[in-house]
């Protein structure tokens, strides 16, 4: 049976039971059911029977809704639990649980066996070489007896709970998912410049949960003031019963003197604002770099006339109008009048659903571990019984079949049968001879393997130390060069050769990472980017008039004029039209054997496997030719060479062929022979307004020289400067800048292995030709001098 993806978020409040059911559709959360059951009396009233009211509300809820097969997440009030946040020093990630356990013993004022606790590394940390930096850890705990007390009403109603979360944490998950500004992909959380923060007031019947968060870091406090305090103040000041005061609080316009109602509650207004101001001031003393900008008020108490305006006025913050949840879909729920009327009370339920669906920043769970273990055992019991029964049945069938065969050839039944005795003797002799041959063969194979390993180590020790040098040389050969800049003794000025005409890719850094299996790197996202690059590359080589279907799927190039400064250009954007002149020599058509569908078929490339390195190059360039700019230039030069290019490398002195003019032995190897391949454009940014400062710029010495005097015009007082024009150097040169990072993988292939592979391919081709077949072209490209392209490599 398929597992349901729906989650119920339940909150037993002091005034009502709130419930919301959500599920995931694509990348969005959809609400498909809700319930709001208000109690006949507040649970905090002196004459209220709390357990009875809760039981009746849950019974009414189950009569209208079905929770079987769905996950259930419940919230408990913030005052029932403990929440602590601390910043550990830079530490290895595997050591964090030990640090948290030590911190829990210091922070929790009870024995750890008497509490249910959990922790989580807050979002926004950095991880470098396995060490966690600039991190913050949240520690959450509740006394065991309070957890079971909160669970009891649900257990009595037959509802199995999957998650228990503190209400302030559920509110934080809602804010972080639905309201807070998210950091862009590829960027890191900067503790010196954090995103704007919210002050969240979740007002309940007896208490108010205050949460300050920027979506990544969190601080909370429980304020012992809520909607009930307004009712008690009215009852005290106006000598009213609790029920009458509650009614007038909700509908002050129906009172004989509404002004008297607000006057009586003013002291509670002031107390709430004072507590919030004190809390915010204390938070600012803890985090002086926090940028608090907006206020969010939640809970039905906020609907009290005049309360929201009073708080906003005295706190001096902009208020966020919560009339709907931004990322919650499901028109049947979000447009329902009852849901819209009580939407401020559903923030906790929404946060619980976000956690249950796996989209929350904080996913701690205070459900007792023994309950989880009990449910797992109970769920597996039927399968365990069935498995044991199946094993016993299989054993019985196996025993019966073997017993039948054994009975037919039992020695007692074969006594006196000479043919049987002769066959048994021959079988034993053959078995002994087979064991002798097997033992001899194993010894010989072991000796051969040992000799092969020794020979491999002797032959490969000298060329292995050159592998990294070959990779660096190959990468350098793949970089493009502007023909006008080949002569380093006469570099043209920006006026003679603008930066946008210079083809160089300026490399800033190179990073490497080893993977035991490159499948870990070549996941679905990397595979898609590489396949998109191959489609673009194929469409460019075959021309715009090609009937290849792949070229029709390539998206149009991003218009650089429409890109805002600093905006990230989509990595899959394809060039509009063919490559510009000069990127490949005239008449040269690179091979397409590695491209899907080049021969009319669609070979499946499973990607690299086995150990290897992933190399990442970071750089930038200024080159642009019409609509050809940024990513097109990187694909047409560096990435094209890494995918299809070749490089000329030296050989040991005793190897042929010989280089030009009797020089040292050299040979041409393809990038694939070197183990280089699968390049992708990992990230990119286009800055159209980038400027480069002119080192020759000299500002005017005075205002006269900067004016008409430079052109021989009159000077103040009737004097005139000699008409001697002065050339003014520009202060900046316009140079739109495109930054990028390219990743590709490399698996070590020693020279001896490459040459052995060539010899094997040549032998296979010769045998195929001798047998009248045509062998497919394999191995390296033909050896010989080749024209050098602007990419710096040899074209074939």
Short mmCIF file of N, CA and C in Angstrom, two decimals, residues 395-478:
data_model
loop_
_atom_site.label_atom_id
_atom_site.label_comp_id
_atom_site.label_asym_id
_atom_site.label_seq_id
_atom_site.Cartn_x
_atom_site.Cartn_y
_atom_site.Cartn_z
N UNK A 395 11.78 -24.68 4.15
CA UNK A 395 12.65 -25.72 4.74
C UNK A 395 12.00 -27.09 4.64
N UNK A 396 10.69 -27.14 4.87
CA UNK A 396 9.99 -28.43 4.81
C UNK A 396 10.03 -29.00 3.39
N UNK A 397 9.76 -28.13 2.40
CA UNK A 397 9.78 -28.60 1.01
C UNK A 397 11.19 -29.05 0.61
N UNK A 398 12.19 -28.29 1.02
CA UNK A 398 13.57 -28.64 0.70
C UNK A 398 13.96 -29.98 1.34
N UNK A 399 13.54 -30.16 2.60
CA UNK A 399 13.88 -31.41 3.28
C UNK A 399 13.24 -32.61 2.60
N UNK A 400 11.97 -32.46 2.21
CA UNK A 400 11.27 -33.58 1.59
C UNK A 400 11.92 -33.95 0.25
N UNK A 401 12.28 -32.92 -0.56
CA UNK A 401 12.88 -33.20 -1.87
C UNK A 401 14.24 -33.87 -1.72
N UNK A 402 15.05 -33.38 -0.78
CA UNK A 402 16.36 -34.00 -0.58
C UNK A 402 16.24 -35.40 0.01
N UNK A 403 15.28 -35.58 0.90
CA UNK A 403 15.10 -36.91 1.50
C UNK A 403 14.70 -37.94 0.44
N UNK A 404 13.86 -37.50 -0.51
CA UNK A 404 13.42 -38.42 -1.57
C UNK A 404 14.60 -38.85 -2.43
N UNK A 405 15.43 -37.88 -2.84
CA UNK A 405 16.60 -38.21 -3.67
C UNK A 405 17.59 -39.07 -2.90
N UNK A 406 17.84 -38.73 -1.62
CA UNK A 406 18.78 -39.51 -0.81
C UNK A 406 18.30 -40.94 -0.62
N UNK A 407 17.01 -41.10 -0.46
CA UNK A 407 16.47 -42.44 -0.23
C UNK A 407 16.68 -43.33 -1.45
N UNK A 408 16.66 -42.71 -2.65
CA UNK A 408 16.83 -43.52 -3.87
C UNK A 408 18.25 -44.06 -4.01
N UNK A 409 19.25 -43.31 -3.48
CA UNK A 409 20.65 -43.72 -3.66
C UNK A 409 21.30 -44.06 -2.32
N UNK A 410 20.54 -44.36 -1.32
CA UNK A 410 21.11 -44.67 -0.01
C UNK A 410 21.97 -45.93 -0.11
N UNK A 411 23.14 -45.93 0.55
CA UNK A 411 24.05 -47.09 0.44
C UNK A 411 23.39 -48.42 0.79
N UNK A 412 22.48 -48.43 1.73
CA UNK A 412 21.85 -49.70 2.12
C UNK A 412 21.05 -50.28 0.96
N UNK A 413 20.51 -49.41 0.11
CA UNK A 413 19.73 -49.89 -1.02
C UNK A 413 20.63 -50.29 -2.18
N UNK A 414 21.91 -49.80 -2.17
CA UNK A 414 22.84 -50.10 -3.26
C UNK A 414 23.85 -51.21 -2.92
N UNK A 415 23.66 -51.86 -1.80
CA UNK A 415 24.59 -52.93 -1.42
C UNK A 415 24.54 -54.06 -2.45
N UNK A 416 25.77 -54.46 -2.90
CA UNK A 416 25.87 -55.54 -3.88
C UNK A 416 25.77 -55.10 -5.31
N UNK A 417 25.58 -53.78 -5.55
CA UNK A 417 25.50 -53.25 -6.93
C UNK A 417 26.90 -52.84 -7.37
N UNK A 418 27.56 -53.67 -8.20
CA UNK A 418 28.95 -53.42 -8.61
C UNK A 418 29.06 -52.17 -9.50
N UNK A 419 28.09 -51.94 -10.35
CA UNK A 419 28.13 -50.74 -11.19
C UNK A 419 28.13 -49.47 -10.33
N UNK A 420 27.34 -49.50 -9.28
CA UNK A 420 27.28 -48.32 -8.38
C UNK A 420 28.64 -48.11 -7.69
N UNK A 421 29.24 -49.20 -7.20
CA UNK A 421 30.53 -49.08 -6.52
C UNK A 421 31.61 -48.58 -7.47
N UNK A 422 31.60 -49.08 -8.73
CA UNK A 422 32.59 -48.62 -9.71
C UNK A 422 32.41 -47.12 -10.00
N UNK A 423 31.17 -46.67 -10.15
CA UNK A 423 30.90 -45.25 -10.44
C UNK A 423 31.36 -44.37 -9.27
N UNK A 424 31.13 -44.82 -8.04
CA UNK A 424 31.54 -44.04 -6.87
C UNK A 424 33.06 -43.92 -6.83
N UNK A 425 33.77 -44.99 -7.14
CA UNK A 425 35.23 -44.96 -7.13
C UNK A 425 35.76 -43.99 -8.19
N UNK A 426 35.20 -44.03 -9.40
CA UNK A 426 35.63 -43.12 -10.46
C UNK A 426 35.33 -41.65 -10.09
N UNK A 427 34.20 -41.43 -9.48
CA UNK A 427 33.84 -40.06 -9.10
C UNK A 427 34.81 -39.50 -8.07
N UNK A 428 35.20 -40.34 -7.09
CA UNK A 428 36.16 -39.87 -6.08
C UNK A 428 37.51 -39.58 -6.71
N UNK A 429 37.92 -40.44 -7.69
CA UNK A 429 39.21 -40.21 -8.36
C UNK A 429 39.17 -38.91 -9.16
N UNK A 430 38.09 -38.70 -9.89
CA UNK A 430 37.95 -37.46 -10.68
C UNK A 430 37.92 -36.23 -9.78
N UNK A 431 37.24 -36.35 -8.65
CA UNK A 431 37.17 -35.21 -7.72
C UNK A 431 38.55 -34.85 -7.16
N UNK A 432 39.34 -35.89 -6.84
CA UNK A 432 40.68 -35.64 -6.31
C UNK A 432 41.57 -34.99 -7.38
N UNK A 433 41.45 -35.48 -8.63
CA UNK A 433 42.25 -34.90 -9.71
C UNK A 433 41.85 -33.43 -9.96
N UNK A 434 40.54 -33.14 -9.88
CA UNK A 434 40.06 -31.77 -10.08
C UNK A 434 40.60 -30.84 -9.00
N UNK A 435 40.60 -31.29 -7.76
CA UNK A 435 41.13 -30.46 -6.67
C UNK A 435 42.60 -30.17 -6.88
N UNK A 436 43.36 -31.20 -7.37
CA UNK A 436 44.79 -30.98 -7.62
C UNK A 436 45.01 -29.92 -8.69
N UNK A 437 44.26 -30.05 -9.82
CA UNK A 437 44.37 -29.07 -10.89
C UNK A 437 43.97 -27.67 -10.41
N UNK A 438 42.92 -27.58 -9.62
CA UNK A 438 42.43 -26.28 -9.14
C UNK A 438 43.47 -25.61 -8.24
N UNK A 439 44.10 -26.41 -7.36
CA UNK A 439 45.12 -25.85 -6.47
C UNK A 439 46.32 -25.34 -7.27
N UNK A 440 46.76 -26.13 -8.26
CA UNK A 440 47.89 -25.71 -9.10
C UNK A 440 47.56 -24.43 -9.86
N UNK A 441 46.35 -24.38 -10.42
CA UNK A 441 45.94 -23.19 -11.18
C UNK A 441 45.89 -21.95 -10.28
N UNK A 442 45.39 -22.09 -9.08
CA UNK A 442 45.33 -20.95 -8.16
C UNK A 442 46.72 -20.43 -7.84
N UNK A 443 47.67 -21.33 -7.63
CA UNK A 443 49.05 -20.91 -7.34
C UNK A 443 49.65 -20.17 -8.53
N UNK A 444 49.43 -20.70 -9.74
CA UNK A 444 49.98 -20.05 -10.94
C UNK A 444 49.37 -18.67 -11.16
N UNK A 445 48.05 -18.56 -10.98
CA UNK A 445 47.39 -17.26 -11.15
C UNK A 445 47.91 -16.25 -10.15
N UNK A 446 48.14 -16.69 -8.91
CA UNK A 446 48.69 -15.79 -7.89
C UNK A 446 50.08 -15.30 -8.26
N UNK A 447 50.92 -16.22 -8.76
CA UNK A 447 52.28 -15.82 -9.18
C UNK A 447 52.22 -14.84 -10.35
N UNK A 448 51.33 -15.11 -11.33
CA UNK A 448 51.21 -14.22 -12.48
C UNK A 448 50.74 -12.83 -12.05
N UNK A 449 49.75 -12.77 -11.16
CA UNK A 449 49.24 -11.47 -10.68
C UNK A 449 50.34 -10.69 -9.97
N UNK A 450 51.12 -11.40 -9.17
CA UNK A 450 52.22 -10.74 -8.45
C UNK A 450 53.23 -10.15 -9.42
N UNK A 451 53.60 -10.93 -10.45
CA UNK A 451 54.56 -10.43 -11.43
C UNK A 451 53.99 -9.25 -12.23
N UNK A 452 52.70 -9.32 -12.56
CA UNK A 452 52.07 -8.22 -13.29
C UNK A 452 52.05 -6.94 -12.46
N UNK A 453 51.77 -7.08 -11.17
CA UNK A 453 51.75 -5.90 -10.29
C UNK A 453 53.14 -5.27 -10.18
N UNK A 454 54.15 -6.15 -10.08
CA UNK A 454 55.53 -5.62 -10.00
C UNK A 454 55.89 -4.88 -11.29
N UNK A 455 55.55 -5.49 -12.43
CA UNK A 455 55.86 -4.85 -13.71
C UNK A 455 55.11 -3.53 -13.86
N UNK A 456 53.86 -3.51 -13.40
CA UNK A 456 53.06 -2.28 -13.50
C UNK A 456 53.64 -1.18 -12.65
N UNK A 457 54.09 -1.53 -11.44
CA UNK A 457 54.68 -0.52 -10.56
C UNK A 457 55.98 0.02 -11.14
N UNK A 458 56.80 -0.89 -11.71
CA UNK A 458 58.08 -0.45 -12.28
C UNK A 458 57.85 0.45 -13.49
N UNK A 459 56.89 0.06 -14.35
CA UNK A 459 56.66 0.83 -15.57
C UNK A 459 55.90 2.12 -15.30
N UNK A 460 55.06 2.12 -14.28
CA UNK A 460 54.20 3.28 -14.07
C UNK A 460 54.70 4.27 -13.06
N UNK A 461 55.77 3.96 -12.33
CA UNK A 461 56.25 4.88 -11.29
C UNK A 461 56.75 6.18 -11.90
N UNK A 462 57.37 6.10 -13.10
CA UNK A 462 57.97 7.30 -13.68
C UNK A 462 56.93 8.21 -14.31
N UNK A 463 55.90 7.65 -14.97
CA UNK A 463 54.95 8.51 -15.65
C UNK A 463 53.81 8.98 -14.75
N UNK A 464 53.59 8.35 -13.60
CA UNK A 464 52.49 8.78 -12.74
C UNK A 464 52.75 10.15 -12.14
N UNK A 465 54.03 10.46 -11.88
CA UNK A 465 54.34 11.74 -11.27
C UNK A 465 54.14 12.90 -12.24
N UNK A 466 53.95 12.59 -13.53
CA UNK A 466 53.73 13.65 -14.52
C UNK A 466 52.26 13.87 -14.84
N UNK A 467 51.36 13.09 -14.20
CA UNK A 467 49.95 13.16 -14.59
C UNK A 467 49.35 14.53 -14.33
N UNK A 468 49.61 15.09 -13.14
CA UNK A 468 49.04 16.41 -12.82
C UNK A 468 49.61 17.49 -13.72
N UNK A 469 50.91 17.35 -14.06
CA UNK A 469 51.49 18.34 -14.98
C UNK A 469 50.81 18.25 -16.35
N UNK A 470 50.49 17.03 -16.79
CA UNK A 470 49.80 16.88 -18.06
C UNK A 470 48.42 17.50 -18.03
N UNK A 471 47.70 17.31 -16.89
CA UNK A 471 46.37 17.89 -16.77
C UNK A 471 46.44 19.41 -16.82
N UNK A 472 47.38 19.99 -16.07
CA UNK A 472 47.51 21.44 -16.07
C UNK A 472 47.88 21.95 -17.46
N UNK A 473 48.74 21.22 -18.16
CA UNK A 473 49.13 21.64 -19.51
C UNK A 473 47.94 21.53 -20.46
N UNK A 474 47.13 20.48 -20.28
CA UNK A 474 45.95 20.31 -21.14
C UNK A 474 44.95 21.43 -20.91
N UNK A 475 44.72 21.80 -19.65
CA UNK A 475 43.79 22.89 -19.35
C UNK A 475 44.31 24.20 -19.94
N UNK A 476 45.61 24.44 -19.79
CA UNK A 476 46.20 25.67 -20.34
C UNK A 476 46.09 25.70 -21.87
N UNK A 477 46.21 24.53 -22.49
CA UNK A 477 46.12 24.47 -23.95
C UNK A 477 44.69 24.73 -24.43
N UNK A 478 43.72 24.49 -23.55
CA UNK A 478 42.31 24.68 -23.93
C UNK A 478 41.87 26.14 -23.84
#
